[in-house]
CSV table of C-alpha atoms and ligand atoms in Angstrom, one decimal:
chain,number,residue,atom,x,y,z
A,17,UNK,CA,164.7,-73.4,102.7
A,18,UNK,CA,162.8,-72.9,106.0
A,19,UNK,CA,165.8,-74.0,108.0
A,20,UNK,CA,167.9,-71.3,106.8
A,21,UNK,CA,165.3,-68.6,108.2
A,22,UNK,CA,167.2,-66.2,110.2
A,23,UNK,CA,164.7,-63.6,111.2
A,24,UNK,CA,161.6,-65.4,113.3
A,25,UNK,CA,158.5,-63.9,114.2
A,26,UNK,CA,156.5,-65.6,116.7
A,27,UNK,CA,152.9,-65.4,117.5
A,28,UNK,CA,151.1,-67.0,120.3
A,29,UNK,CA,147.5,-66.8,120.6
A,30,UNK,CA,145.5,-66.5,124.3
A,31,UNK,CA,144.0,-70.0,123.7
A,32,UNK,CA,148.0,-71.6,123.9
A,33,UNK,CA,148.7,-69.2,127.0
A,34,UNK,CA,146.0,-69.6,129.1
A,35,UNK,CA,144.9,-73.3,131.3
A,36,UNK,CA,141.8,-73.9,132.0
A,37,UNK,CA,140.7,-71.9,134.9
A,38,UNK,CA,141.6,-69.0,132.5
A,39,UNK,CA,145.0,-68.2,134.6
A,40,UNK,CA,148.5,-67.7,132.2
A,41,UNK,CA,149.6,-71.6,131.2
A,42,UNK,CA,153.3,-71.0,133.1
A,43,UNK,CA,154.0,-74.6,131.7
A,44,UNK,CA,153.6,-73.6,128.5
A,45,UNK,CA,155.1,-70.2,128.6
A,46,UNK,CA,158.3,-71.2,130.3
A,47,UNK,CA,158.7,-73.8,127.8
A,48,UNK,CA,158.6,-71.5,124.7
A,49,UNK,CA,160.8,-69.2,126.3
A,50,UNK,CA,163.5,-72.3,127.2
A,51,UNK,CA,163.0,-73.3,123.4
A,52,UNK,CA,162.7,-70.0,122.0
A,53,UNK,CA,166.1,-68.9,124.6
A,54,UNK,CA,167.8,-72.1,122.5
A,55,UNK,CA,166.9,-70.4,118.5
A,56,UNK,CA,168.1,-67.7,119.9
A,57,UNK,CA,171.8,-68.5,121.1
A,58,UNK,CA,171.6,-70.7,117.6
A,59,UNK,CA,172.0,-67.1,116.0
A,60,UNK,CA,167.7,-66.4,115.3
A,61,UNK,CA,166.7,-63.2,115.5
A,62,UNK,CA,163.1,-63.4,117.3
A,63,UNK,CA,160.3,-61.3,117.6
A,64,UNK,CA,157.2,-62.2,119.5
A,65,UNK,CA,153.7,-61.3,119.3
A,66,UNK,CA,151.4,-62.1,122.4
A,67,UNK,CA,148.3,-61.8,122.5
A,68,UNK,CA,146.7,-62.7,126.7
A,69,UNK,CA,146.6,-59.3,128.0
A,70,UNK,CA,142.6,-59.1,127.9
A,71,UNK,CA,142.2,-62.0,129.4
A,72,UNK,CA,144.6,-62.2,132.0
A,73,UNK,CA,143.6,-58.3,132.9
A,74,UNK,CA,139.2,-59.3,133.2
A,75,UNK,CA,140.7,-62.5,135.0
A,76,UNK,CA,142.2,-60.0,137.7
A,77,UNK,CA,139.7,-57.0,137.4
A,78,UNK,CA,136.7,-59.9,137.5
A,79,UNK,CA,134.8,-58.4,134.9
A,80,UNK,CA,133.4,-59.7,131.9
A,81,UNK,CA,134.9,-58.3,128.9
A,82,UNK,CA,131.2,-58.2,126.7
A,83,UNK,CA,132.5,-54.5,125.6
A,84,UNK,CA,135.1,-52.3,123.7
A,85,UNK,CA,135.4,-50.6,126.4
A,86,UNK,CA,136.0,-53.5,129.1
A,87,UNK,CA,138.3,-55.2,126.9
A,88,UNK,CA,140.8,-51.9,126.8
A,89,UNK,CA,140.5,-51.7,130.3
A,90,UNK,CA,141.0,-55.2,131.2
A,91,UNK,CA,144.4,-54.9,128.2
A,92,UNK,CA,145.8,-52.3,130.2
A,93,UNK,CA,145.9,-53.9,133.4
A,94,UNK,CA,147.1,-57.6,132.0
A,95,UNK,CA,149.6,-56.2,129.6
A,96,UNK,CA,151.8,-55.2,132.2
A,97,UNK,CA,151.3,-58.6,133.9
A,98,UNK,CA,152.0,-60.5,130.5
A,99,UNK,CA,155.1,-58.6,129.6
A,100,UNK,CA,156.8,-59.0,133.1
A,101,UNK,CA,156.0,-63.2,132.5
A,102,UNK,CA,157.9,-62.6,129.5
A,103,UNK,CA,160.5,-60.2,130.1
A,104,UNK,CA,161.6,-62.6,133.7
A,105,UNK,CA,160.9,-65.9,131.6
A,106,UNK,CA,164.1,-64.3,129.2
A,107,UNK,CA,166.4,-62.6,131.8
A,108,UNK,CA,166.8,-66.2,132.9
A,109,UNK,CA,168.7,-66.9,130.2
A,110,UNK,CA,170.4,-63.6,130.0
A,111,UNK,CA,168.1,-62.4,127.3
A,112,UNK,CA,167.1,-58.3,127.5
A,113,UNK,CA,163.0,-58.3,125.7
A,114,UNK,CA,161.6,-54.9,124.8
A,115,UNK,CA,157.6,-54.3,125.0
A,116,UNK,CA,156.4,-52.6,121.7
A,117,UNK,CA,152.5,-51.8,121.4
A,118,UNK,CA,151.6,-51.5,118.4
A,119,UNK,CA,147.7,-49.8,116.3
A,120,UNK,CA,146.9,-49.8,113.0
A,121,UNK,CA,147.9,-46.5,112.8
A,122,UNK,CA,151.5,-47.6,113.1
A,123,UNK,CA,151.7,-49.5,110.0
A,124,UNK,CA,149.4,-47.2,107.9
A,125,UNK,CA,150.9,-43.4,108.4
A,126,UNK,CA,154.2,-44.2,106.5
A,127,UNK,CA,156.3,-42.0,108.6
A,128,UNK,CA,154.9,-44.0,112.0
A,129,UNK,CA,155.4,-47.1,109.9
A,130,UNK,CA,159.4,-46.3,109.4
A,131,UNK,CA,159.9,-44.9,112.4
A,132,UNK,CA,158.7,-48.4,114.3
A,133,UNK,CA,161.0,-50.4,111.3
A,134,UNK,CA,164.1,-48.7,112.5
A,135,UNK,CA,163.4,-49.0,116.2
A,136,UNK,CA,163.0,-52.8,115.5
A,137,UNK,CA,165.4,-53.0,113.3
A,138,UNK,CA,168.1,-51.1,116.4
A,139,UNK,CA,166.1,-53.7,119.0
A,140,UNK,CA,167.7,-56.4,116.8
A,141,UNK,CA,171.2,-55.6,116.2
A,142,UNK,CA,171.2,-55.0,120.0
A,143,UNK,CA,170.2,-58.6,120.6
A,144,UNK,CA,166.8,-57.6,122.0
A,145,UNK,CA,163.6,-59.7,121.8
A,146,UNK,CA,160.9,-57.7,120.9
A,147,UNK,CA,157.5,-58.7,122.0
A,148,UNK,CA,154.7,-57.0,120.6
A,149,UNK,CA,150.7,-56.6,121.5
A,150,UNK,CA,148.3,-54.5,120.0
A,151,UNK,CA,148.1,-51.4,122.1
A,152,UNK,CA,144.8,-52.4,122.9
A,153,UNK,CA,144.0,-49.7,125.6
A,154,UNK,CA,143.8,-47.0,122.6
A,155,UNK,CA,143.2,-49.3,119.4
A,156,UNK,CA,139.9,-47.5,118.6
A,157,UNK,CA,138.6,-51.1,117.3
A,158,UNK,CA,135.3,-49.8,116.9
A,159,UNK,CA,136.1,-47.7,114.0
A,160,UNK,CA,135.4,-49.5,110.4
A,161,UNK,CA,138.7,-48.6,108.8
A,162,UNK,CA,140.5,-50.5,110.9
A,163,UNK,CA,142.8,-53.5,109.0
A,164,UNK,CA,143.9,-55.4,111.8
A,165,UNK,CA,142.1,-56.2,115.0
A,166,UNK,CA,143.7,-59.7,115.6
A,167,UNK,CA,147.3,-60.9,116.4
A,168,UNK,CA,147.4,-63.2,113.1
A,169,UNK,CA,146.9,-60.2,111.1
A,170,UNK,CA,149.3,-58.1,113.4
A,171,UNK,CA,151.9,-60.7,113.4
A,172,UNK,CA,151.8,-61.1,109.3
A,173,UNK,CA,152.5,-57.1,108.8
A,174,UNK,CA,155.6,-57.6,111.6
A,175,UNK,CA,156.7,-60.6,110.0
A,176,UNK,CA,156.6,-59.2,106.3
A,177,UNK,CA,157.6,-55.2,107.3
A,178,UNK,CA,160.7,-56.8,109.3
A,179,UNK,CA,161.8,-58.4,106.3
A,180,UNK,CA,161.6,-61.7,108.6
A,181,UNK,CA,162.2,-65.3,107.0
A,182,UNK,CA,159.5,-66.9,108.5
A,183,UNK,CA,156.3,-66.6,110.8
A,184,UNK,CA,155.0,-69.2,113.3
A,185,UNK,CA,151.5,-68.6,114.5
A,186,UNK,CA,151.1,-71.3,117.6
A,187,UNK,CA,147.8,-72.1,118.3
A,188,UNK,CA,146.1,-75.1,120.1
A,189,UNK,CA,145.6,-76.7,116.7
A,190,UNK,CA,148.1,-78.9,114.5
A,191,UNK,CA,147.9,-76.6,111.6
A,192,UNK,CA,145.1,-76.6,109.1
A,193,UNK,CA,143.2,-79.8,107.8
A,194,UNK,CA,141.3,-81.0,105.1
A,195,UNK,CA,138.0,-80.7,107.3
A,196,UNK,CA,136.9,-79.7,111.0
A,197,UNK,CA,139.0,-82.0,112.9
A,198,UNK,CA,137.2,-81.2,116.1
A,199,UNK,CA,133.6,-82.6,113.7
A,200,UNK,CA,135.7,-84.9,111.8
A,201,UNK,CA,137.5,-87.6,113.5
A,202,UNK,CA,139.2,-89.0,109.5
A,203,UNK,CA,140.1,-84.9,109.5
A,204,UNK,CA,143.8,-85.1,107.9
A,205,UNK,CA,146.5,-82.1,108.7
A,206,UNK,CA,147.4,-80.7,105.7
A,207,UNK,CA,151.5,-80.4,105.9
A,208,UNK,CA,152.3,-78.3,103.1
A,209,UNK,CA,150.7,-75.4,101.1
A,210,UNK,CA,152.4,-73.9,98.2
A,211,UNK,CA,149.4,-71.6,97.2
A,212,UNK,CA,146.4,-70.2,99.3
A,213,UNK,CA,143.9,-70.7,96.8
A,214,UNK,CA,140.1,-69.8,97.1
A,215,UNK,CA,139.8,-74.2,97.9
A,216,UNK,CA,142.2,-73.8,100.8
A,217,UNK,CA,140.7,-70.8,102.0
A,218,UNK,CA,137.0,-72.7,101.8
A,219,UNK,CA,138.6,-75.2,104.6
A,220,UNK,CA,139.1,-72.6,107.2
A,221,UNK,CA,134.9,-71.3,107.1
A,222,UNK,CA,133.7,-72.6,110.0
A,223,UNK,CA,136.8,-74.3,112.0
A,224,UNK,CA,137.2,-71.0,114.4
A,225,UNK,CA,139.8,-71.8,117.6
A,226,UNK,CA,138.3,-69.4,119.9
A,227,UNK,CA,140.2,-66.0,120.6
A,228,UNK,CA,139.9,-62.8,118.4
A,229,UNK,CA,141.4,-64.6,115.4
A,230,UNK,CA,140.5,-68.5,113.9
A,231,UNK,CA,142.0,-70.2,110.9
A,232,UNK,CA,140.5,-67.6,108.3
A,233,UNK,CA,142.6,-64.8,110.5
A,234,UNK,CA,145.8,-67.4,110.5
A,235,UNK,CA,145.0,-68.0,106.4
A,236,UNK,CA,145.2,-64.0,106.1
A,237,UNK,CA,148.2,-63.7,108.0
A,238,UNK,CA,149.5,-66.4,106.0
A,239,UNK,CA,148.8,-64.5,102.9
A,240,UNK,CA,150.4,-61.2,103.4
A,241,UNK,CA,153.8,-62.9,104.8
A,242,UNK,CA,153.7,-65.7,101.5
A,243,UNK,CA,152.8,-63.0,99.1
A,244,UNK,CA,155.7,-60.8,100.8
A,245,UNK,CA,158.4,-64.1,100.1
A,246,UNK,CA,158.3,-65.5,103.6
A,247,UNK,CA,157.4,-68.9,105.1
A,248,UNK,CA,154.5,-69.4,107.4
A,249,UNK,CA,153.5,-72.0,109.3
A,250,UNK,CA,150.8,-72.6,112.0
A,251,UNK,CA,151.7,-75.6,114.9
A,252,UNK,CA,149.9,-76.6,118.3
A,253,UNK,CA,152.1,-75.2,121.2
A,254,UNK,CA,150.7,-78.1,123.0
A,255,UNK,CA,153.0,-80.6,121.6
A,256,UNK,CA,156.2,-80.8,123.4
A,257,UNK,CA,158.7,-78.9,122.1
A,258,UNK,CA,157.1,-77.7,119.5
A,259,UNK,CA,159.5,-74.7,118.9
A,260,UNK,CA,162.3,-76.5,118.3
A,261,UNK,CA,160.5,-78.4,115.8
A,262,UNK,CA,159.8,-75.9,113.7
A,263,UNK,CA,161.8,-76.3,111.0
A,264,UNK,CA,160.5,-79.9,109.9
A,265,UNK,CA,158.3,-80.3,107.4
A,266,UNK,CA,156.0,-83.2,109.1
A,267,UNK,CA,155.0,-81.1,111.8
A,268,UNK,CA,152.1,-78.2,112.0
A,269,UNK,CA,151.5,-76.4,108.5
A,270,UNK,CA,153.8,-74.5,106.3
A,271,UNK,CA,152.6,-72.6,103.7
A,272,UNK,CA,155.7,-71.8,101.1
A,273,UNK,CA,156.5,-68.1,99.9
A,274,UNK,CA,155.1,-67.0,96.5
A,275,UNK,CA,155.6,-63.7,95.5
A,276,UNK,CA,157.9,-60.8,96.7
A,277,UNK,CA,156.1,-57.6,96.8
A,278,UNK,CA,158.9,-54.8,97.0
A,279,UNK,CA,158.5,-52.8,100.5
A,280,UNK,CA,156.5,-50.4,99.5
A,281,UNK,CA,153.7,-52.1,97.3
A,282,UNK,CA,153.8,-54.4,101.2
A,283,UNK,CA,153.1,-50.9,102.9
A,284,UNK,CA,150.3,-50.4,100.5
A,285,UNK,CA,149.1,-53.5,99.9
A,286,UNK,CA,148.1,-54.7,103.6
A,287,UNK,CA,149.0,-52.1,106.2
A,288,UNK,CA,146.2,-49.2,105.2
A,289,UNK,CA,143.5,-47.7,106.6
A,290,UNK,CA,141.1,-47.4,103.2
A,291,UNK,CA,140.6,-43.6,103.3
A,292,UNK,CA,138.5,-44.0,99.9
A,293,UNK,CA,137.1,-45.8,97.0
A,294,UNK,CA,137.4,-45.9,93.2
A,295,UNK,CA,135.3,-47.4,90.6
A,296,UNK,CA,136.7,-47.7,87.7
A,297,UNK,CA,136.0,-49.1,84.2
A,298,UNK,CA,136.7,-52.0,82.6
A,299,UNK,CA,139.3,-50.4,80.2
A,300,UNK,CA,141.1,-49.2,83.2
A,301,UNK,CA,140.6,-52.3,84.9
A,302,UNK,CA,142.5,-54.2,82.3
A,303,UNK,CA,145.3,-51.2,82.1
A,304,UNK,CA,145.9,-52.2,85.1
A,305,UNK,CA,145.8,-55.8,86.0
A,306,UNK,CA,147.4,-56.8,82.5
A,307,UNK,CA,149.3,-53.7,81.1
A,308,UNK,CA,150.8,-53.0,84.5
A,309,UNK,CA,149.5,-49.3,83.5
A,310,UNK,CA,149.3,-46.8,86.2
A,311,UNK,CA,145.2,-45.0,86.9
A,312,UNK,CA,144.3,-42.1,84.9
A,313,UNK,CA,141.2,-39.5,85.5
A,314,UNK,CA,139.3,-40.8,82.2
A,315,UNK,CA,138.8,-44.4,83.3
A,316,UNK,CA,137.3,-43.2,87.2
A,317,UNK,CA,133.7,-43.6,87.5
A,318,UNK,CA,132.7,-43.0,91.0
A,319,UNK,CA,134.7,-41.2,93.8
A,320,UNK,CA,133.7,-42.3,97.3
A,321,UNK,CA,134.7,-41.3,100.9
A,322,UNK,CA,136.7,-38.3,101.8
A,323,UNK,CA,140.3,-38.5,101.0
A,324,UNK,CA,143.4,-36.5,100.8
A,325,UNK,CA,145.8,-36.9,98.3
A,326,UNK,CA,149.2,-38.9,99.6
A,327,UNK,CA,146.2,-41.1,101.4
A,328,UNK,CA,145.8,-45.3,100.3
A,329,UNK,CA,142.4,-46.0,98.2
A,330,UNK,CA,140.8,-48.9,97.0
A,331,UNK,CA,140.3,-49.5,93.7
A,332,UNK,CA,137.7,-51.5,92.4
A,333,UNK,CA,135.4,-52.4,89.4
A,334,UNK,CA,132.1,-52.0,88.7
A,335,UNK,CA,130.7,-55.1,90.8
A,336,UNK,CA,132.5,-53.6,93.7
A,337,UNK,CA,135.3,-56.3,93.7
A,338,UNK,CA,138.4,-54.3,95.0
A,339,UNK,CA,141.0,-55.6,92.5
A,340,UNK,CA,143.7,-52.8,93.2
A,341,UNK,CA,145.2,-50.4,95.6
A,342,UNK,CA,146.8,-47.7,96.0
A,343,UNK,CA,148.1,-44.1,96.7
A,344,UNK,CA,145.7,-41.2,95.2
A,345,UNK,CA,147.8,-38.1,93.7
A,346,UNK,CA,144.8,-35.6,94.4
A,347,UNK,CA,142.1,-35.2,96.8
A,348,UNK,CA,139.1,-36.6,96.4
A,349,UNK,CA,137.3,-33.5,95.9
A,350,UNK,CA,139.3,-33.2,93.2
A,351,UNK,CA,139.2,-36.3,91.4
A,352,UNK,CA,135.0,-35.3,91.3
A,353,UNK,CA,136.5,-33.0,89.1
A,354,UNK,CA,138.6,-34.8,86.9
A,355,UNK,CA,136.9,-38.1,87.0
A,356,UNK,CA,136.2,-39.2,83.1
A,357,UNK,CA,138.3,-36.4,81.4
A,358,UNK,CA,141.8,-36.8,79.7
A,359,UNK,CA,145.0,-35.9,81.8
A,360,UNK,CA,145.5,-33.2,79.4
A,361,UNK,CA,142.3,-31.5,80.9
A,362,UNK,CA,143.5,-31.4,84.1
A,363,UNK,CA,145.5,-28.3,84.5
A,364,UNK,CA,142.2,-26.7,82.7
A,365,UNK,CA,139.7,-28.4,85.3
A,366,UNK,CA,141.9,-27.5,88.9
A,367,UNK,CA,144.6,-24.5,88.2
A,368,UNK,CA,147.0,-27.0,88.8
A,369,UNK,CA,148.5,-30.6,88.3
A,370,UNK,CA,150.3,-33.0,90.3
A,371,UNK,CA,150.9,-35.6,87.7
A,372,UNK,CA,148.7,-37.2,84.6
A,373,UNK,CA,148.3,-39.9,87.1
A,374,UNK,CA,145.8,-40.2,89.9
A,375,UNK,CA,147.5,-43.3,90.9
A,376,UNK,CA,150.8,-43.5,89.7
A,377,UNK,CA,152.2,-46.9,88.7
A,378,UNK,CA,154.9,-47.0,91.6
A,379,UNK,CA,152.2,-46.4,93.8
A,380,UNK,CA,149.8,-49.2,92.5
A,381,UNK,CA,149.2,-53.1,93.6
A,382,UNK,CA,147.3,-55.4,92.2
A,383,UNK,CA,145.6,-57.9,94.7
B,23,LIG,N1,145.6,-58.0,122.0
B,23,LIG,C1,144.8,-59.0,122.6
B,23,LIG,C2,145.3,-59.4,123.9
B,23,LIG,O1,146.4,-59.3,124.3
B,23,LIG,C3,144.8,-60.2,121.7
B,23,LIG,C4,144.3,-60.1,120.4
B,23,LIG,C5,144.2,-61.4,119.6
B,23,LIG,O2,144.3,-62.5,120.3
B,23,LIG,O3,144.1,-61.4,118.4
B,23,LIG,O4,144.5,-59.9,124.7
């Protein structure tokens, strides 16, 4: 049941935290930190992920943020203004935050990604508010391989590494609705979601909120935390309140939890930086999705990208839809090598062998 949640991630988009002129919304901050300061004594655990550093940094710097470049720049000077609105907001209420900024590359390099779960795990027991921002001033953004370049997405892999209950993305809009409410005006809020299906995921095209992320970023995010057994729900931080009224069903939307993915598969599943591809065939394919089988040499088709063993690949089928992932047991130079030859030929191919597997079963998700 959502009101039993105990663990709470909370994100809060620029668009909720910033008026008009494009100066930080004090009104609004101060009221989530009352509400949130009110969870909190009720025995939550909260995290927080804030997004507003660009924009209040180009506000002060006056520049435009048109570039990579100008937006890291502009991140590191509001970050530091964003996180003292925050950390004085909670020492009102006798509340100690911590600042955590957070790349990619902290979720997908599994020591990185254990070492930040047990410094956020230690934040908590010491009744410490996290809040978290992408580290924006060295997220190399640019770079394809990168899996998360919005809050939504960063706020899902927080919510579902933490092994948190719930996540609350606030945004300026009620939730998500049965068609553009700002086209529409007979647009109706859709209240509850028990599966993101491709028809639900057709409604967010098109109804973008401004910011780095829209609704397809918030559906994503809602994805990975369902898929992980969490709640999520999306809710306007203009209504009044609103925190505190997170836990009823008739307000924003709440998507219900659907699957729960053991850590590990999570780790693999949505935290990665894609070091490589697979194509496999259709035998293997099937192995996979229906036998629960794990990936051997003989069904690889095509190697692609430059990969080290103990690094995530994708793997897909021979239309290019990625249907697995997962970590490789060899390099991919190797692979080359073995690709479409029995396991038993292995040893004969490379001098050596790691394991009949290239992706062992443990180390395998479908998505
Ligand atoms: N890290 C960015 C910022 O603080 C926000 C990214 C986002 O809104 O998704 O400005």
């Amino acid at each position: 049941m959502i009101e039993n949640s105990k663990r709470i991630v909370f994100k809060f988009g620029t668009n909720i935290l910033r008026n008009e002129q494009g100066d930080i919304s004090l009104s609004h901050l101060y009221s989530f930190i009352e509400d949130i300061s009110y969870l909190y004594k009720q025995g939550k655990e909260i995290l927080i992920v804030t997004s507003g550093a660009v924009g209040l940094g180009a506000k002060k710097l006056k520049i435009d943020t048109s570039s990579t470049t100008l937006k890291q720049a502009a991140a590191s000077v509001g970050q530091p203004m964003l996180m003292g609105i925050w950390q004085d907001g909670f020492e009102k209420y006798g509340i100690t935050t911590a600042q955590i900024l957070l790349t990619e590359e902290d979720f997908s390099n599994r020591k990185k990604y254990l070492s930040l779960r047990l410094t956020l795990h230690k934040l908590l027991e010491n009744k410490v508010i996290p809040i978290i921002n992408q580290n924006d001033a060295v997220s190399p953004s640019e770079l394809e391989h990168v899996s998360f370049s919005d809050n939504d997405k960063l706020s899902a892999l927080v919510a579902s590494k933490l092994d948190a209950d719930l996540l609350v993305m606030v945004s300026d809009i009620d939730g998500l609705f049965d068609k553009n409410p700002k086209e529409f005006k007979d647009a109706k809020l859709i209240s509850k979601v028990e599966k993101i299906t491709p028809s639900i995921e057709k409604l967010a095209q098109g109804a973008s909120l401004g910011g780095r992320g829209g609704m397809i970023t918030k559906l994503t995010g809602a994805k990975v935390v369902t898929s992980s057994g969490l709640y999520a729900k999306i809710v306007n931080g203009k209504t009044p309140n609103i925190i505190k009224k997170i836990f009823d069903d008739n307000t924003g939307t709440t998507f219900y939890p659907n699957q729960n993915l053991p850590h590990k598969k999570r780790w693999i599943a949505y935290a990665t930086n894609i070091m490589g591809k697979l194509t496999v065939n259709d035998g293997a394919k099937e192995a996979i999705i229906k036998n629960q089988k794990s990936l051997l040499s003989v069904g690889i088709e095509k190697v692609e990208g430059n990969f080290k063993r103990g690094e995530i690949i994708s793997i897909v089928d021979f239309d290019g839809n990625e249907f697995a992932r997962g970590v490789s047991c060899y390099d991919s130079e190797d692979i080359k090598k073995i690709q479409g030859k029995h396991s038993d030929k292995i040893i004969e191919i490379l001098g050596y062998k790691y394991d009949d597997d290239v992706v062992i079963k443990d180390n395998l998700v479908v998505i």
